[in-house]
Short mmCIF file of C-alpha atoms and ligand atoms in Angstrom, two decimals:
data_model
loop_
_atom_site.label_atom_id
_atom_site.label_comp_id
_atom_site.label_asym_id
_atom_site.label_seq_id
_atom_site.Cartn_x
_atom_site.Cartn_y
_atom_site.Cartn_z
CA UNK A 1 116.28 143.08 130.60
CA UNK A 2 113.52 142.59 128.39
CA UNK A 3 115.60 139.90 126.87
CA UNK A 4 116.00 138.05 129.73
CA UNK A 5 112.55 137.92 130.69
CA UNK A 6 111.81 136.49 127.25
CA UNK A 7 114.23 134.05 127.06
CA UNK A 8 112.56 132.39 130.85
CA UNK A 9 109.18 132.66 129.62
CA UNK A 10 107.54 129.26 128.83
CA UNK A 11 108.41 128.44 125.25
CA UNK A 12 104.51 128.38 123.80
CA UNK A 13 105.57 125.93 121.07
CA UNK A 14 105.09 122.68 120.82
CA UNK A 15 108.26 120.87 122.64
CA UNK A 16 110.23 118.47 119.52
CA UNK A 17 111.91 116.22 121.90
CA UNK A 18 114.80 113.62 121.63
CA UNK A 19 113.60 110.65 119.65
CA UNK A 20 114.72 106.95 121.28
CA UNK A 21 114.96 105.67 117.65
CA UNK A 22 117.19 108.50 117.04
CA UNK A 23 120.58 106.32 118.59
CA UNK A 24 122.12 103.35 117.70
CA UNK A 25 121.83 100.69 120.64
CA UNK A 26 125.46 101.41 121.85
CA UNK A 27 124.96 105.34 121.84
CA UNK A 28 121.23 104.84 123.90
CA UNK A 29 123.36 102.88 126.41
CA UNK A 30 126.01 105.93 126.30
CA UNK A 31 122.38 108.25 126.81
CA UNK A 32 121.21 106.34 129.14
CA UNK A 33 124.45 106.30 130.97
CA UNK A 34 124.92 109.81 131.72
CA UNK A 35 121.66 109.69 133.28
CA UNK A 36 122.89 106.89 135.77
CA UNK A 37 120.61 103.87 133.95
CA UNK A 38 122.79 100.78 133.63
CA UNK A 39 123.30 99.40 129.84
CA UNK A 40 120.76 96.66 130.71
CA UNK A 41 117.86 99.43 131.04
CA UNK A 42 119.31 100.43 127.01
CA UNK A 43 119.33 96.56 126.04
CA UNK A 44 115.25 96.17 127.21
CA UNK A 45 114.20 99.49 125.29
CA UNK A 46 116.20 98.71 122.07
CA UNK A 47 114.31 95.05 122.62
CA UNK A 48 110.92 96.50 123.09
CA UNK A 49 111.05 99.28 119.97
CA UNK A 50 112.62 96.81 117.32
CA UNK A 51 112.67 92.93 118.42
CA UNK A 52 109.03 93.34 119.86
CA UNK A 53 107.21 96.39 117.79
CA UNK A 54 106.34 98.14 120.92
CA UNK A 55 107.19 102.12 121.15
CA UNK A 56 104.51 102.84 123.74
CA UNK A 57 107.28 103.61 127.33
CA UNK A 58 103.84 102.47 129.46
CA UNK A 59 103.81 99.13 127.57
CA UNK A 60 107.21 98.37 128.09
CA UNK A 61 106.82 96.05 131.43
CA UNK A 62 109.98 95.29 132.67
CA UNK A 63 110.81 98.63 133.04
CA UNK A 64 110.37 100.36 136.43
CA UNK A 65 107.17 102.42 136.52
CA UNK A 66 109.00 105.87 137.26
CA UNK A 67 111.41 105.00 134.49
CA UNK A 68 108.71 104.85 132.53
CA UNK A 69 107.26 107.60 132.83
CA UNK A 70 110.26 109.94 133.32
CA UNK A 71 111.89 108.46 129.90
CA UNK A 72 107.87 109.09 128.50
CA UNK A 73 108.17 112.80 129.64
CA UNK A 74 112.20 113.10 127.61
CA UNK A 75 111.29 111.04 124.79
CA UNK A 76 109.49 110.60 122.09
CA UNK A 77 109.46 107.31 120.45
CA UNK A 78 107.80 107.59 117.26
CA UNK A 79 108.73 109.56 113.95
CA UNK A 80 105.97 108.51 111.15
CA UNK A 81 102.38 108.37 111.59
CA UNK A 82 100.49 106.21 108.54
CA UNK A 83 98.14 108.52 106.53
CA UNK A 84 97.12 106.16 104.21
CA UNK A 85 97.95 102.80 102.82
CA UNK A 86 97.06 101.04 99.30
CA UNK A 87 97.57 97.63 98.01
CA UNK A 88 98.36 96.52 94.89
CA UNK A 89 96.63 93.56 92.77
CA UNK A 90 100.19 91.54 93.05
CA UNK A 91 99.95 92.07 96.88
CA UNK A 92 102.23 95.40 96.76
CA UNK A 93 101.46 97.62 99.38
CA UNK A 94 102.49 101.22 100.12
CA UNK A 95 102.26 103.81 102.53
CA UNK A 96 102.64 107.03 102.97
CA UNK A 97 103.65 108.07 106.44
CA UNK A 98 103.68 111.67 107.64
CA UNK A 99 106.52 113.47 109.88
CA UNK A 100 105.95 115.00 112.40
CA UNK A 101 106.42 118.30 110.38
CA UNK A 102 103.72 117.22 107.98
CA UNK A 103 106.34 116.07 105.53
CA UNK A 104 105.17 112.47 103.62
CA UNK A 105 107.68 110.16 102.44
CA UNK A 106 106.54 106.41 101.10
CA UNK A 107 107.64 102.68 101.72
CA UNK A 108 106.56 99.82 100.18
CA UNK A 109 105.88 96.01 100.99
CA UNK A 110 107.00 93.75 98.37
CA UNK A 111 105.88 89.97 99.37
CA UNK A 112 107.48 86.70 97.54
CA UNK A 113 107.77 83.46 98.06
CA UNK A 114 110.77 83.34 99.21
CA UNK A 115 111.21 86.70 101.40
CA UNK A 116 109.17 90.24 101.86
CA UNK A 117 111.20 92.83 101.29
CA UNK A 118 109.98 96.47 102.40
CA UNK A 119 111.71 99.54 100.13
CA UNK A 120 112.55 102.50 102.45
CA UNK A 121 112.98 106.58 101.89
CA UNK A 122 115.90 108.21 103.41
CA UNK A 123 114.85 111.67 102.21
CA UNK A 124 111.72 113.85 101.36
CA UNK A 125 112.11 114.26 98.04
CA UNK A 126 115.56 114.20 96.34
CA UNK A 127 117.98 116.63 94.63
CA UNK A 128 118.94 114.44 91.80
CA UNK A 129 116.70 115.73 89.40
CA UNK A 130 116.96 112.29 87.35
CA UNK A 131 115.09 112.99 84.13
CA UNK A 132 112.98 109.78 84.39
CA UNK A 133 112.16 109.67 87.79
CA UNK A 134 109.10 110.93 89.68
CA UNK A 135 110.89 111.97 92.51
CA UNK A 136 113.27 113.41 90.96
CA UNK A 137 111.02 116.18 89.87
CA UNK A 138 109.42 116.45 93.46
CA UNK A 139 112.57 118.29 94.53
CA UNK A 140 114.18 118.05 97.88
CA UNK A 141 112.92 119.17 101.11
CA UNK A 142 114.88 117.68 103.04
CA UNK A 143 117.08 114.59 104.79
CA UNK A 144 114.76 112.20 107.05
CA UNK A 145 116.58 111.12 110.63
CA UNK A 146 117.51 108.38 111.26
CA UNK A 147 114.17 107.81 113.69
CA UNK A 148 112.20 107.95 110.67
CA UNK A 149 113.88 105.89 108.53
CA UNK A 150 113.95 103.48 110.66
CA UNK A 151 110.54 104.02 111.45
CA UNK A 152 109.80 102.94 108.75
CA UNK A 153 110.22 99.11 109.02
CA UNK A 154 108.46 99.69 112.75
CA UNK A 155 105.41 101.11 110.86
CA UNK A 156 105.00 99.52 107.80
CA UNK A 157 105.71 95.58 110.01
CA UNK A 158 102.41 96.07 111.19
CA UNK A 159 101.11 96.73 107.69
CA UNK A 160 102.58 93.30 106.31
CA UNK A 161 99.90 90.60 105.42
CA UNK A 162 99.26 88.17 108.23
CA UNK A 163 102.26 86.36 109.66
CA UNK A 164 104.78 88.15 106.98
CA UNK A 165 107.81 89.49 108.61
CA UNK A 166 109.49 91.56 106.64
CA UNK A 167 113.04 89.88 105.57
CA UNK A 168 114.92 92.15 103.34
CA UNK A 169 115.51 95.95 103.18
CA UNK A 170 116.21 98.30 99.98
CA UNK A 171 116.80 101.56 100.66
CA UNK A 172 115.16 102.41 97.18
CA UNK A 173 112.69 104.95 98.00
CA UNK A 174 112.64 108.48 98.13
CA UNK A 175 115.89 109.98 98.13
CA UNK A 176 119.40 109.21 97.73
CA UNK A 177 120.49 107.55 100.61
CA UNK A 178 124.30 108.11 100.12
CA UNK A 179 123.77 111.95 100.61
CA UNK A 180 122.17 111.31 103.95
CA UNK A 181 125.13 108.74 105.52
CA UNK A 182 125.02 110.36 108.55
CA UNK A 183 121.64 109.21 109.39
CA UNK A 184 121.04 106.66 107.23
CA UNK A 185 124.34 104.57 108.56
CA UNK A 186 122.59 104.79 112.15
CA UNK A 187 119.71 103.25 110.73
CA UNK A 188 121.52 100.39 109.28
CA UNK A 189 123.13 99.40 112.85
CA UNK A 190 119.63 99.31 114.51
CA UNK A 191 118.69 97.27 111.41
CA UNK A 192 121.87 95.00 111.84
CA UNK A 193 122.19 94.81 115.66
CA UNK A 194 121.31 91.58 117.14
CA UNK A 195 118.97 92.54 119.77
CA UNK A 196 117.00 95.23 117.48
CA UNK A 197 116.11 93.69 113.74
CA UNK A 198 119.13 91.20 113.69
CA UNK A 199 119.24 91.38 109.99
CA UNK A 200 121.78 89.61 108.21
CA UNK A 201 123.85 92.17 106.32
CA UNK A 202 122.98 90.78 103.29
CA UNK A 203 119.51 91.11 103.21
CA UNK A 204 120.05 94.89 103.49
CA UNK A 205 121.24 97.04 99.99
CA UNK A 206 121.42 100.53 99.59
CA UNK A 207 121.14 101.96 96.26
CA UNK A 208 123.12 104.91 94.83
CA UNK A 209 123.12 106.91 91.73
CA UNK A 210 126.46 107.06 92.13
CA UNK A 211 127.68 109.06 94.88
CA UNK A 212 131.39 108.60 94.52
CA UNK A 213 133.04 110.05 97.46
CA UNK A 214 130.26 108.88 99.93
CA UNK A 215 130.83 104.66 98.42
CA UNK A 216 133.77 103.44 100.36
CA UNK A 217 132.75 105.32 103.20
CA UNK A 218 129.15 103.75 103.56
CA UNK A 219 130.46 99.97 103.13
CA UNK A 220 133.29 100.80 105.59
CA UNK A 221 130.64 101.07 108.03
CA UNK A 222 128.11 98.67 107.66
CA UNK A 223 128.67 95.79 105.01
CA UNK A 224 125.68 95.88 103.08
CA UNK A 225 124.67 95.85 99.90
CA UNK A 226 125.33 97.79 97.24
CA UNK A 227 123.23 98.99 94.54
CA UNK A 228 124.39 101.39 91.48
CA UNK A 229 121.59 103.26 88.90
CA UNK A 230 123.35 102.47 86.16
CA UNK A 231 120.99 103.48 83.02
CA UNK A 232 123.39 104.25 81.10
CA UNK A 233 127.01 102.80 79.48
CA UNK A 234 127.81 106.51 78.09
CA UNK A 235 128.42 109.82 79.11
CA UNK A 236 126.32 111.35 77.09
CA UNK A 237 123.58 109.36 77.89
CA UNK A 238 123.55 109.51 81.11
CA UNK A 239 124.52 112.69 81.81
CA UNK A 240 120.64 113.82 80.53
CA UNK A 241 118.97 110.62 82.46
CA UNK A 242 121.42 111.03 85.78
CA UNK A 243 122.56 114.84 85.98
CA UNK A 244 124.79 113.61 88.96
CA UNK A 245 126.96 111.73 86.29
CA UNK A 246 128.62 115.55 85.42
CA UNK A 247 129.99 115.36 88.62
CA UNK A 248 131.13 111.90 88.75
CA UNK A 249 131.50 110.71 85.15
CA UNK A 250 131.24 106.69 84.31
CA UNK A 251 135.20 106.30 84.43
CA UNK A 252 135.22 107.55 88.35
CA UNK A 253 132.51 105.54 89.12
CA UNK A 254 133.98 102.77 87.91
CA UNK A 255 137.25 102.98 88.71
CA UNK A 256 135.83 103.45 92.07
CA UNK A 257 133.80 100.34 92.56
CA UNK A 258 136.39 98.76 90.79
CA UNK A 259 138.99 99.65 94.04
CA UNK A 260 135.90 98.25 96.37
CA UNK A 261 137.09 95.30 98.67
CA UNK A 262 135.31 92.65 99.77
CA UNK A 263 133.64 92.23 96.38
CA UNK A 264 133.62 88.67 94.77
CA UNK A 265 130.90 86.65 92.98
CA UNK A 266 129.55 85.73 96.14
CA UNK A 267 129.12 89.65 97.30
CA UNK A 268 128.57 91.29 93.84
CA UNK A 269 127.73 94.57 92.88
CA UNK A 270 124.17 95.46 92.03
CA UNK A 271 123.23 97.25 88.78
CA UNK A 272 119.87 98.83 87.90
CA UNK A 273 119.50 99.81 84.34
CA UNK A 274 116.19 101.31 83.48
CA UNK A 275 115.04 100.20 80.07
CA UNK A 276 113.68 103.10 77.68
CA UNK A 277 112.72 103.03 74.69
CA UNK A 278 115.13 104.95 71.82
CA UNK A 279 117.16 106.13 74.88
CA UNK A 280 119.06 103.13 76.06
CA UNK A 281 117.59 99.95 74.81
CA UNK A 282 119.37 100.06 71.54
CA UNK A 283 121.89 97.12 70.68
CA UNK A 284 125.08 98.89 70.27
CA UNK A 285 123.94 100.27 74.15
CA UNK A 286 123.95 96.21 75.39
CA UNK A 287 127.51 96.04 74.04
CA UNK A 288 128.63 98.91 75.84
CA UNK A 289 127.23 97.58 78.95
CA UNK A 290 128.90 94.38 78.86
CA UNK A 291 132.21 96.22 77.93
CA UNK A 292 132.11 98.43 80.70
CA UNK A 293 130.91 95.25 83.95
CA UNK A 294 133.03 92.92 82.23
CA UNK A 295 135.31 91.04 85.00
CA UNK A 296 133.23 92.55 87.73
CA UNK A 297 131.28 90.51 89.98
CA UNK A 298 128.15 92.42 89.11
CA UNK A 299 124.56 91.50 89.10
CA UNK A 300 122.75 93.62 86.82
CA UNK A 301 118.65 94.03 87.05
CA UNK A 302 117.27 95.39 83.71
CA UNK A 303 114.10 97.42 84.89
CA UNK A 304 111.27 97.84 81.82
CA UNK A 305 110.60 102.05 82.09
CA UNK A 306 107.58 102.71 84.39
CA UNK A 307 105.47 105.70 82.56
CA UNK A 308 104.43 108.26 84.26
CA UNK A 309 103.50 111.97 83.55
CA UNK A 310 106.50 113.40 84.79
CA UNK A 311 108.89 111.92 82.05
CA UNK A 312 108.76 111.72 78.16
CA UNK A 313 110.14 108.24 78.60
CA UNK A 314 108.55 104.61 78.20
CA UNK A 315 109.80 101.28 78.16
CA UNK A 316 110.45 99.04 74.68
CA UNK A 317 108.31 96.40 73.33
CA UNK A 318 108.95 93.06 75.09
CA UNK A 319 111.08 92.21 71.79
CA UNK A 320 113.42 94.54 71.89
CA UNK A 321 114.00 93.84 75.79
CA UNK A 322 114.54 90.11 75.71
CA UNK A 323 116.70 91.17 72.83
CA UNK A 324 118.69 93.64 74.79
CA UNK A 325 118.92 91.14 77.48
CA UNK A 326 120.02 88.26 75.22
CA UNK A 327 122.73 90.31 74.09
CA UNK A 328 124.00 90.41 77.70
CA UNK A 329 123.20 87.20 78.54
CA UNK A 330 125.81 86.42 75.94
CA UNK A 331 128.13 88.47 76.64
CA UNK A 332 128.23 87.00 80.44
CA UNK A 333 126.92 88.89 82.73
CA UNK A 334 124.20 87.74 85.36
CA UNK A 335 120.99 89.87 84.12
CA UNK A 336 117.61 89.59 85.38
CA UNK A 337 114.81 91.10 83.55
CA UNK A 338 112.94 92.42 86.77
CA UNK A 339 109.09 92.83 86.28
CA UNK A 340 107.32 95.86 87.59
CA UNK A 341 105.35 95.28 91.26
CA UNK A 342 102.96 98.08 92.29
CA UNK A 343 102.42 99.94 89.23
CA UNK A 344 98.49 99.97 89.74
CA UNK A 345 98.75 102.09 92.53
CA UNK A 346 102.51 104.20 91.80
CA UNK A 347 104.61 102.15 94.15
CA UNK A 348 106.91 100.59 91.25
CA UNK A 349 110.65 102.11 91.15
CA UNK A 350 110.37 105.72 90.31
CA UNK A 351 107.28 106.09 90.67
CA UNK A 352 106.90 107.17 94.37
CA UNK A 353 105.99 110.78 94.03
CA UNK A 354 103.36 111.25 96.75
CA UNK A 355 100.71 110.88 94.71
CA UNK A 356 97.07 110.54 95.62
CA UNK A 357 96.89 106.43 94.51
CA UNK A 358 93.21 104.73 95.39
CA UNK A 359 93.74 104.56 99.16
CA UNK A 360 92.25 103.21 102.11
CA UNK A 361 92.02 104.91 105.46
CA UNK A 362 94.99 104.21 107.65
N1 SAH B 1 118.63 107.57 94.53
C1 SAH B 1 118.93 106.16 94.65
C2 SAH B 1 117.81 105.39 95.31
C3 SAH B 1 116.54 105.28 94.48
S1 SAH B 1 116.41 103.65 93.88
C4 SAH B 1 119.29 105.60 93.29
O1 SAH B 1 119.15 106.32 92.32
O2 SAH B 1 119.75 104.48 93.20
C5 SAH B 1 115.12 103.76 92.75
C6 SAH B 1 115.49 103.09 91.46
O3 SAH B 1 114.40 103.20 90.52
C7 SAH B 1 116.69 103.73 90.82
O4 SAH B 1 117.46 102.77 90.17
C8 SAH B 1 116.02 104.64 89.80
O5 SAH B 1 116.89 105.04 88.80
C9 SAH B 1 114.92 103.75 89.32
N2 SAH B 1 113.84 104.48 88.63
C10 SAH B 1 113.53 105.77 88.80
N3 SAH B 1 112.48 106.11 88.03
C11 SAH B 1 112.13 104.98 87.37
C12 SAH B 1 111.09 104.68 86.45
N4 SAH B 1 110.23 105.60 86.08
N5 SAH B 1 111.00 103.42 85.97
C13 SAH B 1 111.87 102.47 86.39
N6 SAH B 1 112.87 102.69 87.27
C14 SAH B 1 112.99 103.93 87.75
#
């Protein structure tokens, strides 16, 4: 008896509800459905949160009043709150935006010429462990939903310098996407879907360390982008930088993106290959690199080491990295030598760790 009473009683915590950014257009209208609203009603909220910016239910005018407020009493429609914000001297700007749980991931703002693209977390923390990386030795707490990764584009928009919208996403934050598909591939249909972000699929890449198993199964669904952490043209190299590559040595990965369709010098594959000094950057390491991309259509971005106190690792004098990437040059494949945006306040690749950078209030 006592049970039952205590199961009735008011529940005295605070009530986590249903988060609107939590479904894909087509499964709101589904929601929506079952609660007798026609698809329309889904189309005008999935308008108002992406297309628009606007996640407050009162603001959203074309809706009925009492829809308003009923969906307003079900629903919550944000996942991230800013805590605080920094820019960078080259116009770099990152955030880091709480959960609701208190949990802080980071994105960051990265404005060129010709596009600005905004670098998104799809977990807190990550389980990698990569030796080099500063969230790797964060640890994982846990996958984000797919509300607040895509919150994270609704949040940080309003952060972009005057009249920027932000063009391109690369889901090279915190985490590793591939072992969070289920909400991550969500995330990427509100991103694509032509009356929420309309993004062309191309302007959206997710980056893996090399999740075998998870590859096919992300590009069958969405066709993005893909990104591989290279780092390494050995086994026993990067075993130590990438512990993942135990589980799914060089030859499986690959083999595997090898077997990928829909890849052709138009679509490539991305590589990153993190340049450290006496680790990787030696010349006998360029040769094995062009060995093992040769005859795939692969871009590869060579990515100087950013230091940090984490990691015994730095990057190579310029020398010996225009010489590693002349060797590569040569040997044909597409290289860019990328340069390092953000470091002044921790927001350059690997580097996003949470850390207290020079901030201004939110
Ligand atoms: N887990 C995914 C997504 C993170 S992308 C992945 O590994 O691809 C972040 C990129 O920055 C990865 O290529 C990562 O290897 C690279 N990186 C990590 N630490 C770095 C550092 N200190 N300097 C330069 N690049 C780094």
């Amino acid at each position: 008896m006592t049970e039952l009473r205590a199961s009735t009683a008011p529940d005295p915590r605070p009530k986590t509800r249903p988060n609107l950014k939590d479904f894909t257009p087509a499964a709101l209208r589904e929601r929506l459905a079952s609660e007798g609203l026609p698809a329309y009603r889904a189309d005008q909220i999935v308008g108002w949160l992406y297309a628009k910016g606007v996640d407050a239910l009162d603001e959203m005018t074309d809706l009925p009043r009492e829809l308003r407020e009923t969906l307003a009493e079900r629903y919550d429609t944000r996942a991230l709150e800013v805590r605080s914000v920094a820019e960078s001297s080259d116009g770099t700007i990152k955030a880091a935006l709480a959960t609701r749980d208190d949990r802080v991931v980071e994105a960051v703002i990265i404005p060129e010429p010709e596009r600005t693209t905004l670098c998104v977390s799809t977990q807190v923390g990550c389980p990698l462990t990569c030796s080099f990386c500063a969230t790797g030795a964060l640890g994982f707490t846990r996958n984000l939903t797919t509300a607040e990764i895509i919150d994270q584009l609704c949040r940080m928009q309003a952060l972009a310098p005057e009249g920027r919208r932000i063009t391109n996403i690369v889901f090279m934050g915190m985490g590793e996407p591939l072992l969070n598909l289920p909400n991550l591939i969500p995330a990427i249909e509100i991103l694509l879907h032509p009356k929420a972000f309309a993004m062309a699929p191309r302007r959206v890449t997710v980056s893996t360390a090399g999740v075998v198993p998870q590859i096919g199964k992300l590009l069958d669904a969405v066709p993005v982008n893909l990104a591989v952490s290279l780092h390494a043209a050995t086994d026993a190299v990067r075993d130590v930088l990438v512990p993942l590559n135990k589980k799914f040595p060089l030859a499986e990965l690959m083999g595997t993106l090898r077997e990928l369709p829909r890849i052709s010098r138009r679509h490539p594959i991305f590589f990153e290959y993190t340049l450290m000094e006496g680790v990787n950057d030696a010349d006998e390491d360029a040769r094995r690199l062009v060995a093992l991309l040769r005859g795939l259509p692969a871009k590869l971005n060579v990515i100087p080491m950013n230091a940090h106190d984490d990691a015994p690792y730095r990057a190579p004098s310029d020398e010996v990295a225009h010489r590693f990437m002349g060797i590569l040059v040569r040997g044909g494949i597409t290289t860019t030598l990328r340069k390092s945006r953000g470091a002044d306040i921790d927001a350059a690749c690997g580097q996003l760790a949470n850390r207290e950078a020079p901030s201004l209030p939110a």
